[in-house]
Each structure stands twice: as structure tokens, then as C-alpha cells.
XYZ file of C-alpha atoms in Angstrom:
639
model
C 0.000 0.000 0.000
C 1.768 3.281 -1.132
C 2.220 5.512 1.723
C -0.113 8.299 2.455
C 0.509 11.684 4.270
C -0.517 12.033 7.804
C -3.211 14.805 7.607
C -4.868 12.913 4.979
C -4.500 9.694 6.487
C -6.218 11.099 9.710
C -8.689 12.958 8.254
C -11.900 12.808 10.171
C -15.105 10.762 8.844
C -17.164 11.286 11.576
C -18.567 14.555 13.529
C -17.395 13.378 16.389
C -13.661 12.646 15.410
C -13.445 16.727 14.488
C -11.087 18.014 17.398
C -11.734 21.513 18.709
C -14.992 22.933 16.486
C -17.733 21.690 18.590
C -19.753 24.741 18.207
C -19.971 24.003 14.482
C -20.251 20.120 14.982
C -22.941 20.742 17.340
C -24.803 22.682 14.966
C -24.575 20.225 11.582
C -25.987 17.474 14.256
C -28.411 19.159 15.196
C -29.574 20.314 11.932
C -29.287 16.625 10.363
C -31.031 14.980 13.333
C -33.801 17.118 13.076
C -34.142 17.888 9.829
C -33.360 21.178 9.203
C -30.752 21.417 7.211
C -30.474 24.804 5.482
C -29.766 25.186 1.725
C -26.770 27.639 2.051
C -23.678 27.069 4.503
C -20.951 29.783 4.964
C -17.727 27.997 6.467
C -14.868 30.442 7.596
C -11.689 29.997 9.473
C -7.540 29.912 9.001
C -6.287 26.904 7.111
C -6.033 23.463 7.892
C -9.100 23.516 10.251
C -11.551 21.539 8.756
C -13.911 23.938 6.768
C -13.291 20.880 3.868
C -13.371 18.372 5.659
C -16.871 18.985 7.792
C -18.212 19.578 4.052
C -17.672 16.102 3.229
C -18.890 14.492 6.334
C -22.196 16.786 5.841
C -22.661 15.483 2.699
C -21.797 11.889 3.935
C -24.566 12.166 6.045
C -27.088 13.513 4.315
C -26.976 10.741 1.608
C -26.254 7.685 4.474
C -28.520 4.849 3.840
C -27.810 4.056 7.979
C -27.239 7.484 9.456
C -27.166 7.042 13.639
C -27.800 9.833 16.008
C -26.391 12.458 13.130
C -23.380 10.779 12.742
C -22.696 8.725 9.187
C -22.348 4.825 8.958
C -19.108 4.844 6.679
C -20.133 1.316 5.786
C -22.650 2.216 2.923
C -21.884 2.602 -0.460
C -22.580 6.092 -0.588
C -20.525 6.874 2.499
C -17.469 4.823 0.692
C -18.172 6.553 -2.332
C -17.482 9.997 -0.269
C -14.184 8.999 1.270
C -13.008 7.798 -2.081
C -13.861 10.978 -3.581
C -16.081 9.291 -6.116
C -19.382 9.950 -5.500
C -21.706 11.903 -7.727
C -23.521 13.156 -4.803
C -20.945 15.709 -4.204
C -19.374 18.441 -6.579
C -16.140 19.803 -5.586
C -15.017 22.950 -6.976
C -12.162 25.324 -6.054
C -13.102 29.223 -6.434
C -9.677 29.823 -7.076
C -9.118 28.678 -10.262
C -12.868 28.357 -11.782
C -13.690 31.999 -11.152
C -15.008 32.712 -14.301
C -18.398 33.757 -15.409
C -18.393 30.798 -17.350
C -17.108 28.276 -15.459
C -20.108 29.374 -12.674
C -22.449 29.271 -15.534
C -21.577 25.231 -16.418
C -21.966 24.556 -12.669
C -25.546 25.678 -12.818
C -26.654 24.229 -15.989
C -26.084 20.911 -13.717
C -27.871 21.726 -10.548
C -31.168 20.729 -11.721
C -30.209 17.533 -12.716
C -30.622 14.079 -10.273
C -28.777 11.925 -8.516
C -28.647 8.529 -6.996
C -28.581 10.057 -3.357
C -31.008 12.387 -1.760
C -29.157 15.453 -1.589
C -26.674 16.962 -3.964
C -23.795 19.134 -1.948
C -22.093 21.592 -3.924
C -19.016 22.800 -2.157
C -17.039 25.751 -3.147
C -13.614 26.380 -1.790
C -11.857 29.733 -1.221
C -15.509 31.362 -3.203
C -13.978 34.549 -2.046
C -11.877 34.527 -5.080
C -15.027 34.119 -7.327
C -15.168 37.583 -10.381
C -17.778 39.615 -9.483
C -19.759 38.369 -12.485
C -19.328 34.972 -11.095
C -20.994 36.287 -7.987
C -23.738 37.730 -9.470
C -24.194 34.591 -11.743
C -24.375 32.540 -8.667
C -26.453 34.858 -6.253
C -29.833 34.199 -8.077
C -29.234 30.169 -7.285
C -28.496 30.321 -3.978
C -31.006 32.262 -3.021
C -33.471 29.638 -4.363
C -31.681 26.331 -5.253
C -33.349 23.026 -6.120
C -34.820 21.572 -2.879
C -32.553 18.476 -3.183
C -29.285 20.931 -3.238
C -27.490 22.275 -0.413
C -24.294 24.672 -1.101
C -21.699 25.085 1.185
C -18.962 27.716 0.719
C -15.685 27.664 2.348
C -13.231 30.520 2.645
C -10.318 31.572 4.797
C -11.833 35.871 4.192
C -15.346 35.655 4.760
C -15.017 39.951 4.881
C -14.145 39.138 0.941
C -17.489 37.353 0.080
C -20.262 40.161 -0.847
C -22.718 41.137 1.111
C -25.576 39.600 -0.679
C -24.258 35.790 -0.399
C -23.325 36.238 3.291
C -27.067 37.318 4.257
C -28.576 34.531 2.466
C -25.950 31.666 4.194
C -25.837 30.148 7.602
C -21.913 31.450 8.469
C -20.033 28.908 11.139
C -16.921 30.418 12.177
C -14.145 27.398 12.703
C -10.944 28.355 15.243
C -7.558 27.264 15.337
C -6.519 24.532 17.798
C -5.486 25.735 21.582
C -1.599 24.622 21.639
C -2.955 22.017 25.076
C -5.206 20.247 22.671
C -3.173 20.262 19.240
C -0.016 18.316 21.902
C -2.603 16.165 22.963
C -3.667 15.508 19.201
C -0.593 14.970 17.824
C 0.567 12.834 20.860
C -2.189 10.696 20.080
C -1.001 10.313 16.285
C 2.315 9.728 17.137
C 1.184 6.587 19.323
C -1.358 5.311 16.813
C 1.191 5.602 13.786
C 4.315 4.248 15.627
C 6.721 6.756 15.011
C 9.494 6.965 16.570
C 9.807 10.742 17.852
C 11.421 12.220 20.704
C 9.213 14.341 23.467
C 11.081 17.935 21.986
C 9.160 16.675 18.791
C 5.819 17.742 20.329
C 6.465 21.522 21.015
C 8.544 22.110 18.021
C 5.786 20.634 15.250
C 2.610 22.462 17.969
C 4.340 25.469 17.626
C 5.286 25.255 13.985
C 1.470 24.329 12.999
C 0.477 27.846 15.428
C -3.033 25.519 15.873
C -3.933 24.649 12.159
C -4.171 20.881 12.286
C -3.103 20.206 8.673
C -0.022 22.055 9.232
C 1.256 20.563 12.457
C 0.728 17.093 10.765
C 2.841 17.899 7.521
C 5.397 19.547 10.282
C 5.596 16.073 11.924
C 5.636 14.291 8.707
C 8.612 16.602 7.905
C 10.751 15.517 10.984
C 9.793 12.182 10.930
C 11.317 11.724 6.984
C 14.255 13.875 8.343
C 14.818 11.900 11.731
C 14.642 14.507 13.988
C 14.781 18.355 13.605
C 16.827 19.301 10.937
C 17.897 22.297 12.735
C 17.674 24.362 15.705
C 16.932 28.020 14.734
C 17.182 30.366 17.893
C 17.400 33.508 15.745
C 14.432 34.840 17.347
C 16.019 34.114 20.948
C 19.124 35.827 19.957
C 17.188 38.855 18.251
C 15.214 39.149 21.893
C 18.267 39.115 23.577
C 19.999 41.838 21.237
C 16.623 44.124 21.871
C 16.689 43.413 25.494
C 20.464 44.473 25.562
C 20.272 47.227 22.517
C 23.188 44.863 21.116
C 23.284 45.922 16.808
C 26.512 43.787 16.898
C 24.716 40.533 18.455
C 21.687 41.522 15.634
C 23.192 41.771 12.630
C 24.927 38.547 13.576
C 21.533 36.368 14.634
C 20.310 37.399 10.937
C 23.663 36.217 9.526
C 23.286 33.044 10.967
C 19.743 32.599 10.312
C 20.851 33.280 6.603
C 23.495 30.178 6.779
C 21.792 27.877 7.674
C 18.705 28.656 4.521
C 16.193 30.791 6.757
C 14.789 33.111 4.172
C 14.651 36.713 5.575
C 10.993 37.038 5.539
C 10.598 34.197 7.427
C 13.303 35.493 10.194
C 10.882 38.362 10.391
C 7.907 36.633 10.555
C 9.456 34.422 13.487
C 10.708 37.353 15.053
C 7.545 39.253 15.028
C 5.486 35.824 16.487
C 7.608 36.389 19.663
C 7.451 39.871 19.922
C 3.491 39.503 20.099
C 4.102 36.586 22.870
C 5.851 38.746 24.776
C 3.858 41.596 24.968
C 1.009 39.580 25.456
C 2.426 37.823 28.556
C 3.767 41.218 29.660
C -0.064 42.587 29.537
C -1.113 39.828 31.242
C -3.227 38.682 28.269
C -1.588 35.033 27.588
C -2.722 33.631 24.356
C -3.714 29.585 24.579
C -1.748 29.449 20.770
C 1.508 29.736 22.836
C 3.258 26.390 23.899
C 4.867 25.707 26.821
C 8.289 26.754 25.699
C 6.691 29.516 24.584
C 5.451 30.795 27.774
C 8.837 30.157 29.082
C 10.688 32.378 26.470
C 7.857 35.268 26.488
C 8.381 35.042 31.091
C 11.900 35.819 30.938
C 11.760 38.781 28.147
C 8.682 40.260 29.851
C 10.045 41.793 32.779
C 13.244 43.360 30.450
C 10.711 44.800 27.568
C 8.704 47.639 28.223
C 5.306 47.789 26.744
C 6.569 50.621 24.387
C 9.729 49.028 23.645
C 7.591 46.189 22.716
C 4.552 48.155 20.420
C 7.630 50.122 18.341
C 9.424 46.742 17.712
C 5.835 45.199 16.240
C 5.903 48.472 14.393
C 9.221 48.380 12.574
C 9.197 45.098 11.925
C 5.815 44.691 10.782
C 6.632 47.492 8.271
C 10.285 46.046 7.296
C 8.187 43.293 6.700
C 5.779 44.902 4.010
C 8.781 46.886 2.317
C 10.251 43.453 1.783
C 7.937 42.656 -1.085
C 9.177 45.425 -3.231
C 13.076 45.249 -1.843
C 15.959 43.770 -4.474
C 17.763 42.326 -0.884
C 14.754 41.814 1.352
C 18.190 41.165 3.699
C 19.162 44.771 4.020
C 15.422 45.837 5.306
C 15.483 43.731 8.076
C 19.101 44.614 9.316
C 17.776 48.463 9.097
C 14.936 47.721 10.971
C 16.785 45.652 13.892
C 19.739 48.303 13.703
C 17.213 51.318 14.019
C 15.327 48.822 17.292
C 18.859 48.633 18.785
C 20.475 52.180 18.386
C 17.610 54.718 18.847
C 20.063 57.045 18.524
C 20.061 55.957 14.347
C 16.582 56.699 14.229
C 15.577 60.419 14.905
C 11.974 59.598 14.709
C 9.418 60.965 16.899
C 8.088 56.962 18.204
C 12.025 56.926 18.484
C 12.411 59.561 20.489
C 9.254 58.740 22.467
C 10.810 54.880 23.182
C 13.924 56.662 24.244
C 12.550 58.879 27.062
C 10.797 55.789 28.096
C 13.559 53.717 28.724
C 15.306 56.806 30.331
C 12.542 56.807 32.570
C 12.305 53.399 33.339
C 16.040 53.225 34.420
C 15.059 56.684 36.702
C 12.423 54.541 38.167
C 14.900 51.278 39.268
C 17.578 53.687 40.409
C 14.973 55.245 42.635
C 13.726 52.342 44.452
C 17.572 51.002 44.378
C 18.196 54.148 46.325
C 14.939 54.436 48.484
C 15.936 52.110 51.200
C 19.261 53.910 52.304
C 18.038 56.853 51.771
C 15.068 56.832 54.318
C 18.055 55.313 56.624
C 20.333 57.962 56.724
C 16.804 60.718 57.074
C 15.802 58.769 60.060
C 19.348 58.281 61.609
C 19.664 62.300 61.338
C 16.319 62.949 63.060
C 16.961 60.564 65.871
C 20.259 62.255 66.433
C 19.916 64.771 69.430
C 20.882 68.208 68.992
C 24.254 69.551 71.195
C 24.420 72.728 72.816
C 25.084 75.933 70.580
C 28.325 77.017 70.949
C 28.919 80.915 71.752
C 31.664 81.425 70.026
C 32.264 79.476 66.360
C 36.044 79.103 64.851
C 36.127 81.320 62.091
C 35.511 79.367 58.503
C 37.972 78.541 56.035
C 36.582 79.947 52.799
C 36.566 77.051 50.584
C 36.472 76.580 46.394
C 32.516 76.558 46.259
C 30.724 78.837 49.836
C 32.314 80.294 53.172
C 29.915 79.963 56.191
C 30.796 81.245 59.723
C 28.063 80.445 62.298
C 25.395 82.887 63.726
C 26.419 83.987 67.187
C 23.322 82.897 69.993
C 23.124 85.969 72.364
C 22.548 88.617 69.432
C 19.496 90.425 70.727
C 16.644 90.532 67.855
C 16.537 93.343 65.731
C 12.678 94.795 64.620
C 11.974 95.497 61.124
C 13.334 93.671 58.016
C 16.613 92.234 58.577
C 19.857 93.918 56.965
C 20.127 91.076 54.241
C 16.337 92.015 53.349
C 17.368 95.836 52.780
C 20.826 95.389 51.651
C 19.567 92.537 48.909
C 19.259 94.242 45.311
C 15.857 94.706 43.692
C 14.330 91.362 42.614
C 16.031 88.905 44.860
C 14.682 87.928 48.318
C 15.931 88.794 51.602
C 17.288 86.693 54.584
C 14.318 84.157 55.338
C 13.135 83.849 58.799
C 14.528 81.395 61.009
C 11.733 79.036 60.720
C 11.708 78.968 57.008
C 15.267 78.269 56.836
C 14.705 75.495 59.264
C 11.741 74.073 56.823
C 13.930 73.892 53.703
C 17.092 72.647 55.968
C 14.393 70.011 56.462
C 12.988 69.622 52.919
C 16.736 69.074 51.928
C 17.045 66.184 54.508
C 14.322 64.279 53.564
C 14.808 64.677 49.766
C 16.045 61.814 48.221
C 19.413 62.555 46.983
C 19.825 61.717 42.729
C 22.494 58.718 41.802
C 25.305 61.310 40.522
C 25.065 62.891 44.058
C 27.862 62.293 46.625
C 26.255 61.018 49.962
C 25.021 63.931 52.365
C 26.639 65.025 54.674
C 26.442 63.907 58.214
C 24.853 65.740 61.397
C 27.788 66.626 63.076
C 29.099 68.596 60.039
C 26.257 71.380 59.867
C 27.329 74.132 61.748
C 24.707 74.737 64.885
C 22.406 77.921 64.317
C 21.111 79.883 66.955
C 17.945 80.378 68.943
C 14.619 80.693 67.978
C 14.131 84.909 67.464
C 17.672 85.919 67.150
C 18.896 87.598 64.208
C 21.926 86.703 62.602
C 24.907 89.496 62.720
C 26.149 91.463 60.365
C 29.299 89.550 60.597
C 27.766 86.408 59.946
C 27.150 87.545 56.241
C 29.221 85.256 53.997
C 31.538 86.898 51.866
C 30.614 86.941 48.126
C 32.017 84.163 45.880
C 32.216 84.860 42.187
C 32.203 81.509 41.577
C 29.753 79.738 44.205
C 26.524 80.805 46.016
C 26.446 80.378 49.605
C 24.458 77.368 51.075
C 21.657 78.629 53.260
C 22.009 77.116 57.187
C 19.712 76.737 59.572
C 19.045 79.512 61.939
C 17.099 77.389 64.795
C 17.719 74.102 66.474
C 17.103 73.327 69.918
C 19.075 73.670 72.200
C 18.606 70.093 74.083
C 16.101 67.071 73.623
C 12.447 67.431 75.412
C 9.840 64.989 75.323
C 7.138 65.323 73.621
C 4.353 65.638 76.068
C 0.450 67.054 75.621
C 1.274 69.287 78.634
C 4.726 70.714 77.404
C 3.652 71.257 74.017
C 0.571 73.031 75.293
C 2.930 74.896 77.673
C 5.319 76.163 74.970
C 2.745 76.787 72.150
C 2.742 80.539 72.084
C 6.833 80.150 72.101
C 5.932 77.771 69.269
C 3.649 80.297 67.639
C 6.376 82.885 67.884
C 9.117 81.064 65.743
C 6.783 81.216 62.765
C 6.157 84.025 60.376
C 3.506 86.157 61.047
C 1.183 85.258 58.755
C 1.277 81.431 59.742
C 0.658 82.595 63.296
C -2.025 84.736 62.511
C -3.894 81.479 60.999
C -3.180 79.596 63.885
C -5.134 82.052 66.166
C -7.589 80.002 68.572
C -5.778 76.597 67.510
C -4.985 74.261 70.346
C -3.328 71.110 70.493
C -6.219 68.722 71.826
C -4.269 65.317 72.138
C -0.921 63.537 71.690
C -1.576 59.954 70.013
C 1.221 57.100 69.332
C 3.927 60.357 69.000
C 1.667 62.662 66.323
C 0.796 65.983 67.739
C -3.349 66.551 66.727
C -4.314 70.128 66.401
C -7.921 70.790 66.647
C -9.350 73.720 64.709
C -12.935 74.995 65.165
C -14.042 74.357 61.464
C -13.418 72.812 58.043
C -12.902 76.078 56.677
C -10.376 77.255 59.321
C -8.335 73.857 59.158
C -8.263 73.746 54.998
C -6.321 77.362 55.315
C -3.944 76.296 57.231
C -3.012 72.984 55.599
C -0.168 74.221 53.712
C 1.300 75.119 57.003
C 1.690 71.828 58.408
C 5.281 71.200 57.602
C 6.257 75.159 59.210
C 3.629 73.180 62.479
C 6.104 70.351 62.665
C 9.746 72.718 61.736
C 8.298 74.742 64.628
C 8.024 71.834 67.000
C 11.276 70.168 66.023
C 12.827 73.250 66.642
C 11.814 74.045 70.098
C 11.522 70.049 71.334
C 14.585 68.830 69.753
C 12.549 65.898 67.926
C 10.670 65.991 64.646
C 6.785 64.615 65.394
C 4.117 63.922 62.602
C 1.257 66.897 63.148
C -2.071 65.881 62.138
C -5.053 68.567 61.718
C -8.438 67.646 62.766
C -11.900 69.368 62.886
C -13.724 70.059 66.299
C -15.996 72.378 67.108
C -15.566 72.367 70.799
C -11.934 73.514 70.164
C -13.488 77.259 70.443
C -15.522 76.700 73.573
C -12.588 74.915 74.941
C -9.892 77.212 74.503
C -12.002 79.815 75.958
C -11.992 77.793 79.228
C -8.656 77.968 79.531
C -7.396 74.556 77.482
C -5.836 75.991 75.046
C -2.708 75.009 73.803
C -1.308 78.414 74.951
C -1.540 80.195 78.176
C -3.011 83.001 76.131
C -4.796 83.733 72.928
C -2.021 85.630 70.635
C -3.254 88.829 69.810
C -3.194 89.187 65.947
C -5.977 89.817 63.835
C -9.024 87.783 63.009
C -8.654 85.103 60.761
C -10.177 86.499 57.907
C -7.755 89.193 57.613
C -4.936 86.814 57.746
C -4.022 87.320 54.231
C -4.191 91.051 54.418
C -1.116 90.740 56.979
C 2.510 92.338 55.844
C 5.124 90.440 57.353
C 8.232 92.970 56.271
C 10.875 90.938 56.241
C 9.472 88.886 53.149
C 9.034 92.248 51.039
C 11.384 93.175 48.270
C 12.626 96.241 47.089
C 11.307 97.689 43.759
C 13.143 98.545 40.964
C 14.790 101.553 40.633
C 13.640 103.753 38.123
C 11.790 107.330 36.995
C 8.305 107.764 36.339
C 5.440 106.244 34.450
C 6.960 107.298 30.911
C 10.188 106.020 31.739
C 8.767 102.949 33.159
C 6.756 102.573 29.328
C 9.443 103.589 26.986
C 11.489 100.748 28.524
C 8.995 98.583 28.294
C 8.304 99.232 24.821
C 11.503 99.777 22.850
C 10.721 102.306 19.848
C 8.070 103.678 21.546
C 7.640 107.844 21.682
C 5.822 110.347 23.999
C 2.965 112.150 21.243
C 1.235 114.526 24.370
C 2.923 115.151 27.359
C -0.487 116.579 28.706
């Protein structure tokens, strides 16, 4: 018996030897069984899965002279007659190459005629390629055929079939094979036929049939005439790893290979791009049930190195290196640009380049960050927990160094009212001297800031010269020198001057003194605030209202500078809403041992606190002000 190919030879007779289209087997049953078999059948799906073959066993069926449950004998004559391809029952024709008007035409002339079965099947393969007179020709038949002819039209582009035949057909979609159940088919051939294959066999011919059945069959026929795999191509593994590692080098060279050993370079793209997909897919967490086993392995360890946009940009290029290939004289050279341009951004000056490039910047940003988070919370809470020393009267004087030159603020320098001398000294448009409380709340911004990577480490504690008390102004010889080359680093101004605990009691004791190291516009929105409770070390401050406690949010961190600076220890402040704080402050639990005497809230905004003003510009009047404004310009009426 000459030998026969393995798709053929396990072709399926029966409905219920079809693997993996139930939904379409359950509805030709059903129709046969009951007898409602329509007269027009649209059958759609990817190759190899069985849009031919459930034609046949339809047909087989139909004309059974012993049909059980829906299901054909195969031991009639007519069923025989159907498996040898011999029975005038059913008319085969391919779309493909009969697409003529006139070939269509000779098919009808026939339809009316008999035959020794009950029903004649027509089946027309790939009818999407039918002309568009052939259509036409054909439309008027289908629409009312012969009541002893069925027509069933198979296609792999149902979108290509007009509109006119699809609303007059019954359309069954059929699906390619889930990779699980195309192993388990294939194991299942392998045992029945006796061959000889190895376990590897499995994957490789699953993944190289990507769930058509014919195809995985005519893969394993192909390694079982070879003896094995031929060869191991890992070109797509290599060109992963060279995207993963923006490697050209390690590219260029995969392709090369790929090219040795007789991969053609549209199908090194078209492997390439399977995986890319896989990957993506597994890194979006939508796995695909085509993908293997050793496909889910490869697409797990590229997932976590691929971003999503790396990924989308590769599918991109490719896919259009792909399509150029058709017209290309060295379809070679388009896919080497295409994996060059994936591997160097900085060859491509695209904008989806340039886009892919800020995202991998910012994904590196993002590990250095959390590489860097741990320590860096370390060292912030090994510097709060640190106590703070005495202030020294008397500081040795500075060196001045490359970059600043600090000398520390002398303690017993009685406060000075008005704006300080850096406020009226400071030109027009720059700032003067901060209070001491604001210094203290960027001294503590700094501190908790995360340093970047190219930073050296910060310095410790015990290197920070020790400012003075709250209130005092610095002297005027505590005024850095000017540094052509280097602005001088601000220092803090207030730290305490030993550690106290943080008791309800003492902070309710010292909050006017508390009050008093803050601007005067944060203390003037903190008039009738108490401190109602002390919980698990986070100071609650009760405010009388919603409204009240919203404008005076932003203050918090000045709230908690204020208390680390007269307690010697840095405590979470947490602002709450009660409306007995009013009554209760009145009855003498106030935070304070007095109300502080500022204006109502209301007109906190309207306060002037004189040390944040600037001076204004030098300059003459109105007209001089204008004519420098507006270059050119000249003065028509001086009335």
C-alpha cells in the first residue's frame, strides 16, 4: 500500500472525530437529526481547520442509507463513495481557479439535474476569489436552489465574500486549535502511527502548525522523513536578547546566521515578530492559549526586560520592514535596518524613536529610585533621631573654601525689629534673609529629599554648623563673603538647644513660644488653635471648622519645623476638625496660656510680614517705566 501523508491519512469521517470545532459540529448534528438542514452554509476559518473536511462528512450524512444519532455509517456505499472521492452526490469545486463567469455558468446548468442520493452538496472552496460576475451569476441560485441541493462555501476571508451571499448563508466560524489540545492531538497520532519521535518533537511541530491541524501534521511528517529536527533556529532568541540588551553587533549577527543555515529573511521576520506579540502579550497579562509551553517560558523571561513601548515600536518596525520586503531587491538589508534602528535609537531620529527613548530613560530613573529608596530613608531617620548639642557661643572662624564660606550665627545677638539687613541690603528682585523658621523648613525639605544617583552622599549631622535660637537675628558679621564663583548654602538659623519629650502638657505649655518662631502670617492662621491630644507620637491640632483647618493645611510642615525646633525631635502633626476647640480654649485649654493677639482670621491674608518684602526697581516715572517697556516707543502729548 503506497504511503499516504498524515493529515490525509487522519482525516476525520465522523462529527465526532473533528477536534476543537464543537460549536460548528454541534450545529450540523443538530440540523441533520432534526431535519433542518439549510440550503446555504458559509464555512470560515484559518487553514487546515476543517472547513473541507466537515463539508464532506455533511454530505456523507445527508446521503447515508444508515445514518445514527447524526453521525454517518461509513459502511454504505454512498458513504465509501465519499471517502473515495467518487461519488456523484458531491461536486467539488475550487473558487480559485474556476472563477469565471463561465465556469459558474456550467456549474448551474447541472444543478437541476438528479442523482442517486437524496441530496446533492455543492461545495465551493476559497468562493472569495469568485469575479464579481461569477458572484452575481451565482447569487440568483443560492437564493433559491433546487430543494434536493445544499451549497456550502468555504473561505479563509469571509469579509471578501459580498454582502448579498453572506445574508442569504448560515456562516459557522471554525478556530484554530489551543496549543494544550493540538499536543494532545498529535501525541495521540504519534502513538497510533508508531513513530518513533522524541518528546522535543511535540512543542517544536505544535508550535510550527500555530493551531492549524493540517499544518502541524505535515510539520511532523517533515521531521519524521528527516529523523529529527533538521535544525535548531534560535534567531528569534538571539534577536530578543539583542533588543533586550540594545546589542546591533549581536543583531546583525543572529540574521547572519539565520541566513546560513537557509532561513529566508521574511521568514526570520515573521518568526521574530510571532515572539514579539508573545511577549507583549504575557507582559499585559493577556496570555494567548496558541503559545506552547516553551513559549510561555521564552515570552516570562523577556517580559520583565521589555517595556510595553519598547515592545509596540518593535511590532511596528518590523511589521513594516516586513511589508517593504515585497518590493526590496535584498529583502536582507530591510530587516538589518529595521533591527539596527530597534537597537540604536540614537540611528533613528523619529518621533516613536524619540518617544521609546525617554521611556527607557525613565524606566532606568524609576529602578535607580527604588535602588536608592531604602538607604536613603536610613540615613533621614538616623539624622532625626540624632539629638541636637548645645550651641556654641563662640564658632572658629571658617575657612573659605572653592565653592561657599559659612561662619556660624552667634546665639546671644538680641533681635533686631523690622526687616533684617540682608532684606534691605539685597538688590531689587532677589529675596531677603528668610526667617529662622523657614530656613529650618527647607534645611528640612533638603534632609528628607532623596538625593539623585550622581550625588555624593550627604553630609552627616555633626558637620552642619549649629544655628542659633529661635528669634535671634543673625549678625552682620555672619554675612558670607561673596564668591564669584559659588553661592552660599543657606544654614539653619534654629535648632534646639537640648532634647524634650514630647508631652500634651509641654507642648501646650510652649505653644505661644511655638507660635512665635513662625512668620507672622502662619501665626495669625493659627489664632484660637490648640493642640487637643498627643496619640502614638503625632501631635493633633484641633481647629474649630473645616474652613479654618483647609487654610492652614499648607502650614503643616512650618507646624512640625516649629516643633522640632523648640523640642529637639521631629513629630508627625495631624489637623483635625472640632468644634468644641473654640468653647474649649475659651476655658482655659488651650494650647497656649493666652490667645495671641493678631488679627481675626479672615484678615490673615491682608497681613505684611516685612521681612518677606522686596525692594522695587529703581527707576523714573510712568513714561520712563513705558518707553522701557516698549523699545521704539515715543511720547505724542505730554499733557
Amino acid at each position: 500500500m503506497e504511503y499516504q501523508s498524515l493529515y490525509r491519512r487522519y482525516r476525520p469521517g465522523r462529527f465526532d472525530a473533528v477536534r476543537g470545532q464543537q460549536h460548528v459540529v454541534r450545529a450540523l448534528r443538530n440540523a441533520v437529526r432534526e431535519n433542518r438542514v439549510a440550503h446555504l452554509y458559509l464555512l470560515s476559518g484559518p487553514r487546515g481547520t476543517g472547513k473541507t473536511t466537515l463539508a464532506r462528512i455533511l454530505a456523507k450524512v445527508l446521503n447515508c442509507e444508515n445514518p445514527v444519532d447524526g453521525e454517518p455509517c461509513g459502511l454504505c456505499a454512498s458513504c465509501k463513495s465519499v471517502e473515495k472521492g467518487t461519488s456523484f452526490d458531491l461536486h467539488e469545486l475550487d473558487a480559485a481557479s474556476n472563477n469565471r463567469v463561465d465556469d459558474m455558468r456550467d456549474l448551474l446548468s447541472k444543478v437541476a439535474l438528479g442523482t442517486p442520493g437524496r441530496t446533492k452538496v455543492y461545495l465551493l472552496d476559497e468562493v472569495h476569489m469568485l469575479s464579481s460576475g461569477a458572484e452575481n451569476a451565482l447569487l440568483k441560485t443560492l437564493e433559491e436552489p433546487p430543494d434536493h441541493v445544499i451549497f456550502v462555501l468555504a473561505t479563509t476571508e469571509p469579509h471578501k465574500v459580498v454582502p448579498t451571499i453572506r445574508s442569504r448563508a448560515q456562516h459557522l466560524e471554525l478556530t484554530l486549535l489551543p496549543a494544550d489540545e493540538m499536543a494532545e492531538h498529535v501525541r495521540w497520532v504519534i502513538e497510533d502511527a508508531s513513530l518513533d519521535v522524541g518528546a522535543d518533537i511535540v512543542s517544536h511541530v505544535v508550535r510550527v502548525g500555530g493551531g492549524s491541524v493540517r499544518d502541524t501534521l505535515s510539520a511532523l511528517d517533515q521531521v519524521v522523513a528527516a529523523g529529527g529536527i533538521s535544525h535548531h533556529d534560535t534567531s528569534s532568541s538571539e534577536l530578543l536578547e539583542a533588543l533586550a540588551e540594545r546589542d546591533a553587533g549581536r543583531a546583525v549577527a543572529a540574521i547572519a546566521e539565520a541566513l546560513r543555515i537557509g532561513r529566508d529573511p521574511r521568514v526570520i521576520g515573521e518568526a521574530f515578530l510571532g515572539v514579539l506579540r508573545n511577549v507583549l502579550l504575557v507582559s499585559l497579562g493577556a496570555t494567548s492559549t496558541q503559545l506552547t509551553e516553551a513559549e510561555h517560558e521564552q515570552a516570562d523571561v523577556f517580559a520583565p526586560r521589555l517595556s510595553a513601548a519598547t515592545l509596540t515600536r518593535a511590532l511596528e518596525v518590523v511589521g513594516t520592514a516586513l511589508v517593504d520586503m515585497r518590493q526590496a531587491p535584498d529583502p536582507r538589508v530591510d530587516l538589518e535596518v529595521a533591527l539596527v534602528r530597534l537597537t540604536k535609537p540614537a540611528a533613528d531620529t523619529t518621533l516613536a524613536s524619540l518617544a521609546e527613548r525617554i521611556t527607557h530613560l525613565e524606566r532606568q530613573l524609576a529602578e535607580g529610585d527604588r535602588a536608592t529608596a531604602a538607604p536613603t530613608a536610613v540615613r533621614a531617620a538616623a539624622t532625626t533621631a540624632l539629638p541636637a548639642t548645645a550651641v556654641p557661643t563662640a564658632a572658629p572662624p571658617a575657612t573659605a573654601g572653592p565653592a561657599t564660606e559659612l561662619t556660624a550665627p552667634a546665639a546671644d545677638t538680641p533681635p533686631r525689629p523690622g526687616p533684617s539687613r540682608g532684606a534691605r541690603d539685597s538688590p531689587p528682585g532677589r529675596p531677603g534673609r528668610p526667617s529662622p523658621a523657614s530656613e529650618a523648613r527647607s534645611q528640612l525639605e533638603r534632609t528628607n529629599r532623596p538625593p539623585a544617583r550622581s550625588e555624593a552622599p550627604p553630609a552627616s549631622p555633626a558637620s552642619i554648623p549649629p544655628p542659633a535660637r529661635p528669634g535671634s537675628t543673625p549678625s552682620s558679621t555672619a554675612v558670607p563673603t561673596a564668591v564669584p564663583t559659588a553661592v552660599p548654602t543657606a544654614v539653619p538659623t534654629a535648632v534646639p538647644t537640648a532634647v524634650r519629650p514630647l508631652e500634651l502638657e509641654a507642648i501646650r505649655g510652649d505653644w505661644d513660644a511655638v507660635l512665635e518662631a513662625m512668620p507672622r502670617k502662619v501665626r495669625v492662621r493659627f489664632s484660637g488653635v490648640g493642640v487637643r491630644e498627643v496619640i502614638d507620637g503625632t501631635v493633633v491640632v484641633a481647629f474649630p471648622n473645616e474652613v479654618h483647618r483647609s487654610r492652614c493645611e499648607e502650614f503643616r510642615l512650618d507646624v512640625e519645623v516649629a516643633l522640632a525646633t523648640r523640642f529637639g525631635t521631629r513629630a508627625p502633626v495631624r489637623f483635625v476638625t472640632d468644634e468644641t476647640a473654640t468653647s474649649r480654649a475659651d476655658g482655659g485649654e488651650r494650647a497656649g496660656s493666652a490667645p495671641y493677639d493678631a488679627p481675626p482670621e479672615a484678615e490673615a491674608d491682608d497681613v505684611i510680614d516685612l521681612a518677606e518684602l522686596t525692594d522695587a526697581p529703581r527707576g523714573g516715572g510712568i513714561i520712563e517705566q513705558l518707553t522701557s517697556a516698549f523699545p521704539g516707543a515715543e511720547l505724542v502729548d505730554g499733557d
